[in-house]
């Protein structure tokens, strides 16, 4: 029989809840002060607590904090007459399981208690996975044991011993950038820079100077000589993301560089040299772009000498369980959560899903599940909600389901979970710190 403790200074509430909860088959303890509540809590170790915030001797939020310090898992449901957002957020941040407002609606209490009982039951039935621990995981690990991934590893091994240029092709989220980083880290020039340049993120007029640098006075506003990405890459790697977006004119200059290994800065005459390795990434088929006349054939042949085709997740479903465990380890550490169990059926759910966003989408799903998680089990219900919401996005068309709305909401939750540590949040969200800052500004997200 599950034990439940109710802490409230209103005796009528204690009596009503005691009667109601006993009828539900729970062993009920009651306390009318914070101190008495804490004493019973330590002695009886109830699995569920219903805790009022305004108590005569203590603030319920402090009682919650003391209870959370104990190492037996309790689901603590807060109740209060305060309707303010700050208290709710503070309670959730301190680990409350749920939050109910007064006047008490008995249906709401029942729902919260039932949910707690059911999660406790799942928790008890589900074994902890030995493979999940709260230890730092290697951020440059490429997870996969499928044949497709084993072939990718072989190709990476081959490429690491030379400076040959590499073309990485594959759908969005298949791990092109990660692969580029790992190739660099395993090359003999791993201590030289790894520079990322997103060909789609810079306006056409600035692309040339971003890539090749410019001399002082080369154009209006060029008040000092600036190095381009090629120069910054030195003897290391230049990762050219979204190479298909490069305008034809710049493609020509890049081709010239690849042929002679020489270039000039914009507005300059000095011939500069660089032996950096180019790793280019593309999520469309580059040869189609060549056929359409949108990509220079010569450049394509230069780049494709060593092509690695990243498989979409649907072609390596057997890797999903490994990826899930990897992300649980990684995200637990980043969010400070302790999800070490996976409810029966979750893996099947994940394997059966159509991952249009590939590994990135899978990782984001696990992040979303852990941000909203209040225990140590990855629950089928939670995954179901996330997958349903994500799947319904394009068809719903309702304002609250717009991508912008979901993005804003997700950024907000992540920041709040991480106490507004923006650099940690940017890592968890998989975006750069400046991008996160610009999104916070764009969506007007403020700490509450
Ligand atoms: N095999 C893998 N093992 C572990 N993590 C992976 C793997 N593949 C991708 N990831 C993770 O998935 C996310 C997306 O990967 P990445 O940015 O490399 O994809 P991409 O192919 O460059 O996508 P896009 O085309 O959208 O830029 C990253 O967080 C990356 O670490
Ligand atoms: Mg990428």
XYZ file of C-alpha atoms and ligand atoms in Angstrom:
480
model
C 0.000 0.000 0.000
C 1.456 3.400 -1.023
C 2.051 5.864 1.804
C 0.956 9.475 1.424
C 1.578 12.452 3.686
C -0.674 15.519 3.630
C 0.728 18.738 5.128
C -1.736 21.630 5.494
C -2.686 23.953 8.344
C -6.388 23.872 7.449
C -7.859 20.994 9.418
C -10.903 20.742 7.137
C -8.579 20.061 4.182
C -6.617 17.460 6.145
C -9.810 15.661 7.069
C -11.340 15.749 3.585
C -8.147 14.557 1.909
C -7.534 11.857 4.515
C -10.996 10.419 3.941
C -10.748 10.631 0.179
C -7.247 9.140 -0.043
C -7.991 6.327 2.388
C -10.941 5.395 0.241
C -8.522 5.129 -2.655
C -6.577 2.563 -0.652
C -3.644 4.725 0.416
C -2.049 4.792 3.872
C -2.475 8.443 4.895
C -0.477 10.533 7.387
C -1.314 14.149 8.152
C 0.553 17.112 9.636
C -0.584 20.690 10.269
C 2.843 22.362 10.407
C 5.992 22.185 8.295
C 8.078 20.876 11.188
C 5.625 18.079 11.981
C 5.401 17.283 8.272
C 9.191 16.938 7.959
C 9.341 14.720 11.046
C 6.716 12.313 9.706
C 8.310 12.454 6.274
C 11.667 11.253 7.638
C 10.120 8.597 9.853
C 7.512 7.130 7.483
C 9.166 7.783 4.122
C 5.914 8.282 2.167
C 6.077 7.823 -1.605
C 3.691 10.736 -2.161
C 3.332 14.072 -0.349
C 0.658 16.717 -0.715
C 2.223 19.891 0.626
C 0.683 23.303 1.261
C 2.877 26.319 0.576
C 1.617 28.670 3.272
C 2.232 26.941 6.579
C 2.197 28.580 10.031
C 5.840 27.845 10.890
C 7.652 27.416 7.546
C 7.398 28.199 3.874
C 6.233 25.065 2.018
C 8.891 25.707 -0.642
C 11.598 25.303 2.017
C 9.922 22.143 3.299
C 9.935 20.877 -0.297
C 13.647 21.626 -0.547
C 14.414 19.675 2.643
C 12.281 16.748 1.444
C 14.021 16.683 -1.937
C 17.378 16.331 -0.184
C 16.367 12.905 1.079
C 17.407 10.075 -1.114
C 14.195 8.094 -1.283
C 12.034 8.962 -4.256
C 8.906 10.901 -3.307
C 6.459 12.619 -5.597
C 5.605 15.933 -3.987
C 2.412 17.687 -5.045
C 2.246 21.340 -3.967
C -1.032 23.076 -3.114
C -1.508 26.764 -2.597
C -3.889 29.673 -2.661
C -1.249 31.756 -4.490
C -1.895 31.977 -8.180
C 1.410 33.612 -9.044
C 3.657 32.197 -11.665
C 6.846 32.762 -9.675
C 5.847 30.393 -6.881
C 4.783 27.720 -9.356
C 8.049 27.962 -11.261
C 10.081 27.935 -8.058
C 8.227 24.828 -6.846
C 8.733 23.009 -10.138
C 12.389 23.997 -10.187
C 12.857 22.585 -6.717
C 11.597 19.261 -7.973
C 7.850 19.328 -7.205
C 5.940 16.638 -9.062
C 2.833 18.723 -9.621
C 1.136 21.897 -8.493
C -2.517 22.381 -7.602
C -4.324 25.619 -6.764
C -6.825 26.210 -3.972
C -9.783 25.997 -3.693
C -9.010 22.328 -4.121
C -10.712 20.500 -6.923
C -10.836 16.881 -5.777
C -10.673 15.624 -9.395
C -7.410 17.452 -9.859
C -6.024 15.968 -6.646
C -7.100 12.520 -7.759
C -5.489 12.944 -11.168
C -2.178 14.069 -9.669
C -2.171 11.281 -7.074
C -3.091 8.635 -9.674
C -0.318 9.839 -11.948
C 2.168 9.699 -9.058
C 1.025 6.172 -8.104
C 1.293 4.995 -11.680
C 4.777 6.471 -12.163
C 5.944 4.953 -8.866
C 4.661 1.586 -10.064
C 6.431 1.891 -13.425
C 9.583 2.994 -11.605
C 9.445 -0.094 -9.378
C 8.872 -2.439 -12.308
C 11.579 -0.953 -14.518
C 15.178 -1.961 -13.926
C 17.947 0.646 -14.059
C 20.152 0.358 -17.108
C 23.763 -0.286 -16.314
C 24.708 1.510 -19.493
C 23.235 4.754 -18.220
C 25.220 6.596 -15.646
C 25.842 10.169 -14.706
C 29.256 10.364 -16.204
C 30.607 12.700 -18.859
C 30.060 11.205 -22.296
C 32.390 11.876 -25.181
C 30.810 14.729 -27.180
C 32.652 13.490 -30.248
C 31.374 9.927 -30.110
C 29.655 8.762 -33.268
C 27.230 6.127 -32.104
C 26.315 3.188 -34.278
C 27.040 -0.498 -34.770
C 24.954 -1.076 -37.878
C 26.691 -2.159 -41.038
C 26.075 1.242 -42.626
C 27.817 2.973 -39.731
C 30.662 0.460 -39.679
C 31.309 1.357 -43.314
C 31.289 5.050 -42.438
C 33.891 4.392 -39.703
C 36.084 2.564 -42.232
C 35.926 5.458 -44.657
C 36.725 7.905 -41.885
C 39.733 5.805 -40.968
C 40.987 5.981 -44.542
C 40.564 9.708 -44.826
C 42.257 10.501 -41.524
C 45.719 9.589 -42.785
C 45.751 12.239 -45.542
C 44.670 15.786 -46.312
C 42.270 14.763 -49.055
C 39.125 16.883 -49.362
C 35.915 15.205 -48.226
C 32.312 15.599 -49.327
C 29.722 14.614 -46.728
C 26.279 14.051 -48.180
C 23.180 13.169 -46.214
C 19.795 14.319 -45.012
C 19.503 16.904 -42.279
C 20.520 15.677 -38.827
C 22.426 12.609 -39.996
C 25.659 13.712 -38.335
C 27.605 15.456 -41.098
C 29.103 18.136 -38.881
C 29.855 15.643 -36.122
C 31.617 13.407 -38.659
C 33.650 16.346 -39.956
C 34.784 17.154 -36.410
C 35.705 13.554 -35.682
C 37.689 13.280 -38.925
C 39.604 16.385 -37.891
C 40.216 15.147 -34.352
C 41.669 11.924 -35.729
C 43.895 13.591 -38.315
C 47.592 14.171 -37.845
C 46.820 17.922 -37.879
C 44.237 17.699 -35.081
C 46.013 20.442 -33.122
C 45.478 22.893 -35.972
C 42.181 24.797 -36.177
C 38.799 23.374 -37.166
C 36.836 26.228 -38.701
C 33.144 26.069 -39.559
C 31.703 28.170 -42.335
C 27.993 27.966 -43.106
C 27.636 28.966 -46.757
C 23.920 29.641 -46.287
C 24.215 31.907 -43.261
C 26.063 34.821 -44.841
C 24.628 37.308 -47.331
C 26.073 36.909 -50.818
C 27.886 40.241 -50.754
C 29.894 39.263 -47.682
C 30.587 35.634 -48.593
C 33.764 36.285 -50.526
C 35.348 38.393 -47.811
C 34.211 35.988 -45.081
C 35.864 33.115 -46.885
C 38.968 34.733 -48.330
C 39.349 37.774 -46.058
C 39.704 41.394 -47.156
C 42.258 44.176 -47.179
C 41.705 47.486 -45.424
C 39.710 49.774 -47.727
C 38.566 46.934 -50.011
C 34.979 48.167 -49.700
C 32.952 50.678 -47.699
C 33.226 49.751 -44.054
C 36.384 47.645 -44.481
C 38.362 49.711 -41.992
C 40.975 47.053 -41.306
C 42.501 44.032 -42.955
C 40.581 40.911 -41.897
C 41.464 37.252 -42.249
C 39.002 34.961 -43.960
C 38.015 31.461 -42.866
C 40.574 29.823 -45.169
C 43.357 31.800 -43.522
C 41.960 31.078 -40.046
C 41.883 27.370 -40.803
C 45.661 27.459 -41.370
C 46.887 23.898 -41.706
C 43.731 22.512 -40.124
C 40.236 21.829 -41.498
C 37.737 24.173 -43.069
C 34.230 22.749 -42.788
C 32.058 24.248 -45.529
C 28.502 23.548 -44.458
C 25.618 23.769 -46.968
C 28.110 24.002 -49.843
C 25.261 23.873 -52.383
C 24.231 27.358 -51.282
C 27.508 28.914 -52.412
C 26.866 31.366 -55.290
C 28.460 30.415 -58.632
C 30.912 33.334 -58.530
C 32.355 32.234 -55.192
C 32.350 28.619 -56.371
C 34.725 29.770 -59.129
C 37.106 31.409 -56.688
C 36.986 28.376 -54.391
C 37.780 26.100 -57.327
C 40.779 28.285 -58.175
C 41.961 27.941 -54.609
C 41.552 24.155 -54.626
C 43.499 23.847 -57.883
C 46.438 26.048 -56.934
C 46.167 26.189 -53.153
C 46.632 29.936 -53.527
C 44.240 32.853 -53.146
C 44.104 36.583 -52.508
C 42.066 38.528 -49.989
C 39.293 40.745 -51.396
C 40.947 43.982 -52.573
C 44.431 42.500 -52.138
C 47.236 41.527 -54.471
C 49.387 39.413 -52.165
C 49.124 35.733 -53.021
C 48.445 33.661 -49.903
C 48.782 29.901 -49.523
C 46.889 27.405 -47.423
C 47.027 23.656 -47.123
C 43.828 23.299 -45.086
C 41.628 20.287 -45.691
C 38.194 21.146 -47.025
C 35.317 19.090 -45.712
C 32.138 20.128 -47.487
C 28.645 19.137 -46.412
C 25.470 19.061 -48.389
C 21.983 17.762 -47.654
C 20.812 17.784 -51.235
C 22.251 15.734 -54.043
C 25.108 17.817 -55.407
C 25.156 16.061 -58.779
C 21.522 17.152 -59.310
C 22.628 20.710 -58.655
C 25.347 20.252 -61.293
C 22.759 18.980 -63.802
C 20.581 21.999 -63.104
C 23.564 24.282 -63.717
C 23.530 25.549 -60.142
C 26.825 23.986 -59.118
C 30.104 24.071 -61.013
C 30.968 20.690 -62.407
C 34.738 21.138 -61.946
C 34.270 22.071 -58.307
C 31.954 19.113 -57.797
C 34.621 16.727 -59.159
C 37.271 18.322 -56.969
C 35.122 17.925 -53.873
C 33.654 14.496 -54.477
C 37.007 12.689 -54.685
C 36.215 11.233 -51.299
C 32.473 11.174 -50.676
C 30.885 9.875 -47.502
C 27.152 9.272 -47.744
C 25.595 9.542 -44.284
C 22.686 7.080 -43.957
C 19.322 8.371 -42.748
C 18.175 6.939 -39.426
C 15.496 4.830 -41.143
C 18.273 2.815 -42.773
C 19.897 1.971 -39.467
C 17.041 1.420 -37.031
C 19.136 -1.065 -35.038
C 21.259 1.880 -33.848
C 18.316 3.636 -32.171
C 18.612 1.917 -28.746
C 22.319 2.764 -28.591
C 21.640 6.355 -29.579
C 18.894 6.666 -26.952
C 21.214 5.462 -24.205
C 23.957 7.764 -25.433
C 21.624 10.779 -25.386
C 20.233 9.881 -21.957
C 23.774 9.900 -20.583
C 24.627 13.136 -22.312
C 21.423 15.012 -21.491
C 21.198 13.777 -17.890
C 24.565 15.365 -17.333
C 23.632 18.600 -19.051
C 20.239 18.996 -17.362
C 21.145 17.488 -13.997
C 18.385 14.884 -14.393
C 18.701 11.225 -13.341
C 16.726 9.305 -15.927
C 18.335 5.872 -15.783
C 15.331 3.724 -16.680
C 13.398 3.250 -19.881
C 9.791 2.090 -19.633
C 8.899 -1.062 -21.527
C 7.675 -0.204 -24.994
C 9.566 3.094 -25.338
C 12.233 1.633 -27.619
C 9.592 0.111 -29.892
C 7.861 3.496 -30.010
C 11.127 5.183 -31.004
C 12.106 2.523 -33.530
C 8.676 2.732 -35.202
C 8.686 6.511 -35.522
C 9.544 8.158 -38.844
C 12.533 10.365 -38.071
C 12.462 13.034 -40.741
C 15.016 15.065 -38.785
C 17.138 11.931 -38.220
C 19.507 11.789 -35.245
C 18.969 15.462 -34.407
C 15.214 14.916 -34.087
C 15.788 11.848 -31.931
C 18.158 13.812 -29.692
C 15.697 16.712 -29.418
C 12.912 14.306 -28.489
C 15.011 12.957 -25.624
C 15.861 16.519 -24.520
C 12.159 17.471 -24.547
C 11.271 14.337 -22.601
C 13.928 15.024 -19.969
C 13.066 18.715 -19.616
C 9.500 17.741 -18.721
C 10.452 14.650 -16.721
C 9.801 14.348 -12.998
C 11.302 11.019 -12.056
C 13.936 8.656 -13.298
C 12.007 6.751 -15.935
C 11.706 7.690 -19.583
C 7.947 7.251 -19.942
C 5.924 6.018 -22.901
C 3.316 8.706 -22.263
C 5.880 11.507 -22.340
C 7.424 10.263 -25.586
C 3.967 9.791 -27.053
C 2.991 13.382 -26.274
C 6.173 14.776 -27.803
C 5.961 12.654 -30.944
C 2.283 13.464 -31.405
C 2.896 17.174 -30.957
C 5.864 17.158 -33.324
C 4.006 15.069 -35.876
C 0.941 17.301 -35.765
C 2.922 20.489 -36.261
C 2.675 20.794 -40.038
C -1.017 19.893 -40.255
C -2.446 21.650 -37.217
C -1.804 25.170 -38.490
C -2.993 26.578 -35.174
C -1.032 29.493 -33.848
C 0.007 27.706 -30.662
C 1.482 24.901 -32.707
C 3.523 27.114 -34.982
C 7.205 26.260 -35.123
C 8.037 29.665 -33.660
C 5.724 29.068 -30.726
C 7.143 25.620 -30.006
C 10.688 26.929 -30.398
C 10.031 29.819 -28.009
C 8.388 27.534 -25.494
C 11.190 24.992 -25.689
C 13.924 27.626 -25.296
C 12.042 29.093 -22.328
C 11.727 25.724 -20.586
C 15.349 24.836 -21.225
C 16.605 28.172 -19.885
C 14.448 27.892 -16.815
C 15.573 24.304 -16.172
C 19.204 25.445 -16.429
C 18.738 28.518 -14.228
C 19.310 30.755 -17.229
C 22.814 29.458 -17.842
C 22.856 30.525 -21.482
C 26.056 28.797 -22.480
C 24.814 25.457 -21.122
C 21.403 26.068 -22.709
C 22.959 26.762 -26.110
C 24.768 23.410 -25.904
C 21.631 21.558 -24.895
C 19.644 23.225 -27.667
C 22.367 22.519 -30.182
C 22.743 26.135 -31.280
C 25.521 28.664 -30.829
C 25.470 31.166 -27.981
C 24.965 34.163 -30.340
C 22.047 32.331 -32.001
C 20.505 31.662 -28.592
C 20.935 35.329 -27.629
C 19.284 36.478 -30.838
C 16.370 34.067 -30.290
C 15.909 35.293 -26.703
C 15.728 38.821 -28.097
C 13.489 37.889 -31.022
C 10.970 36.065 -28.822
C 11.356 38.495 -25.949
C 12.021 35.664 -23.463
C 12.655 36.908 -19.949
C 13.422 35.101 -16.673
C 10.243 34.840 -14.562
N 25.892 8.823 -34.966
C 25.699 9.775 -34.051
N 26.028 9.550 -32.764
C 25.812 10.481 -31.828
N 25.299 11.683 -32.070
C 24.963 11.981 -33.333
C 25.152 11.057 -34.393
N 24.743 11.626 -35.536
C 24.309 12.853 -35.220
N 24.445 13.084 -33.896
C 24.039 14.282 -33.164
O 22.873 14.783 -33.833
C 22.897 16.182 -33.940
C 22.869 16.570 -35.415
O 24.098 16.179 -36.043
P 24.853 17.121 -37.079
O 24.723 18.570 -36.711
O 26.218 16.605 -37.240
O 23.943 16.829 -38.358
P 24.043 17.410 -39.841
O 24.038 16.259 -40.752
O 25.179 18.369 -39.913
O 22.643 18.167 -39.976
P 22.229 19.450 -40.908
O 22.251 18.996 -42.328
O 20.843 19.785 -40.469
O 23.213 20.523 -40.618
C 24.166 16.633 -33.218
O 23.846 16.975 -31.881
C 25.050 15.408 -33.253
O 25.942 15.400 -32.182
Mg 25.078 20.488 -40.135
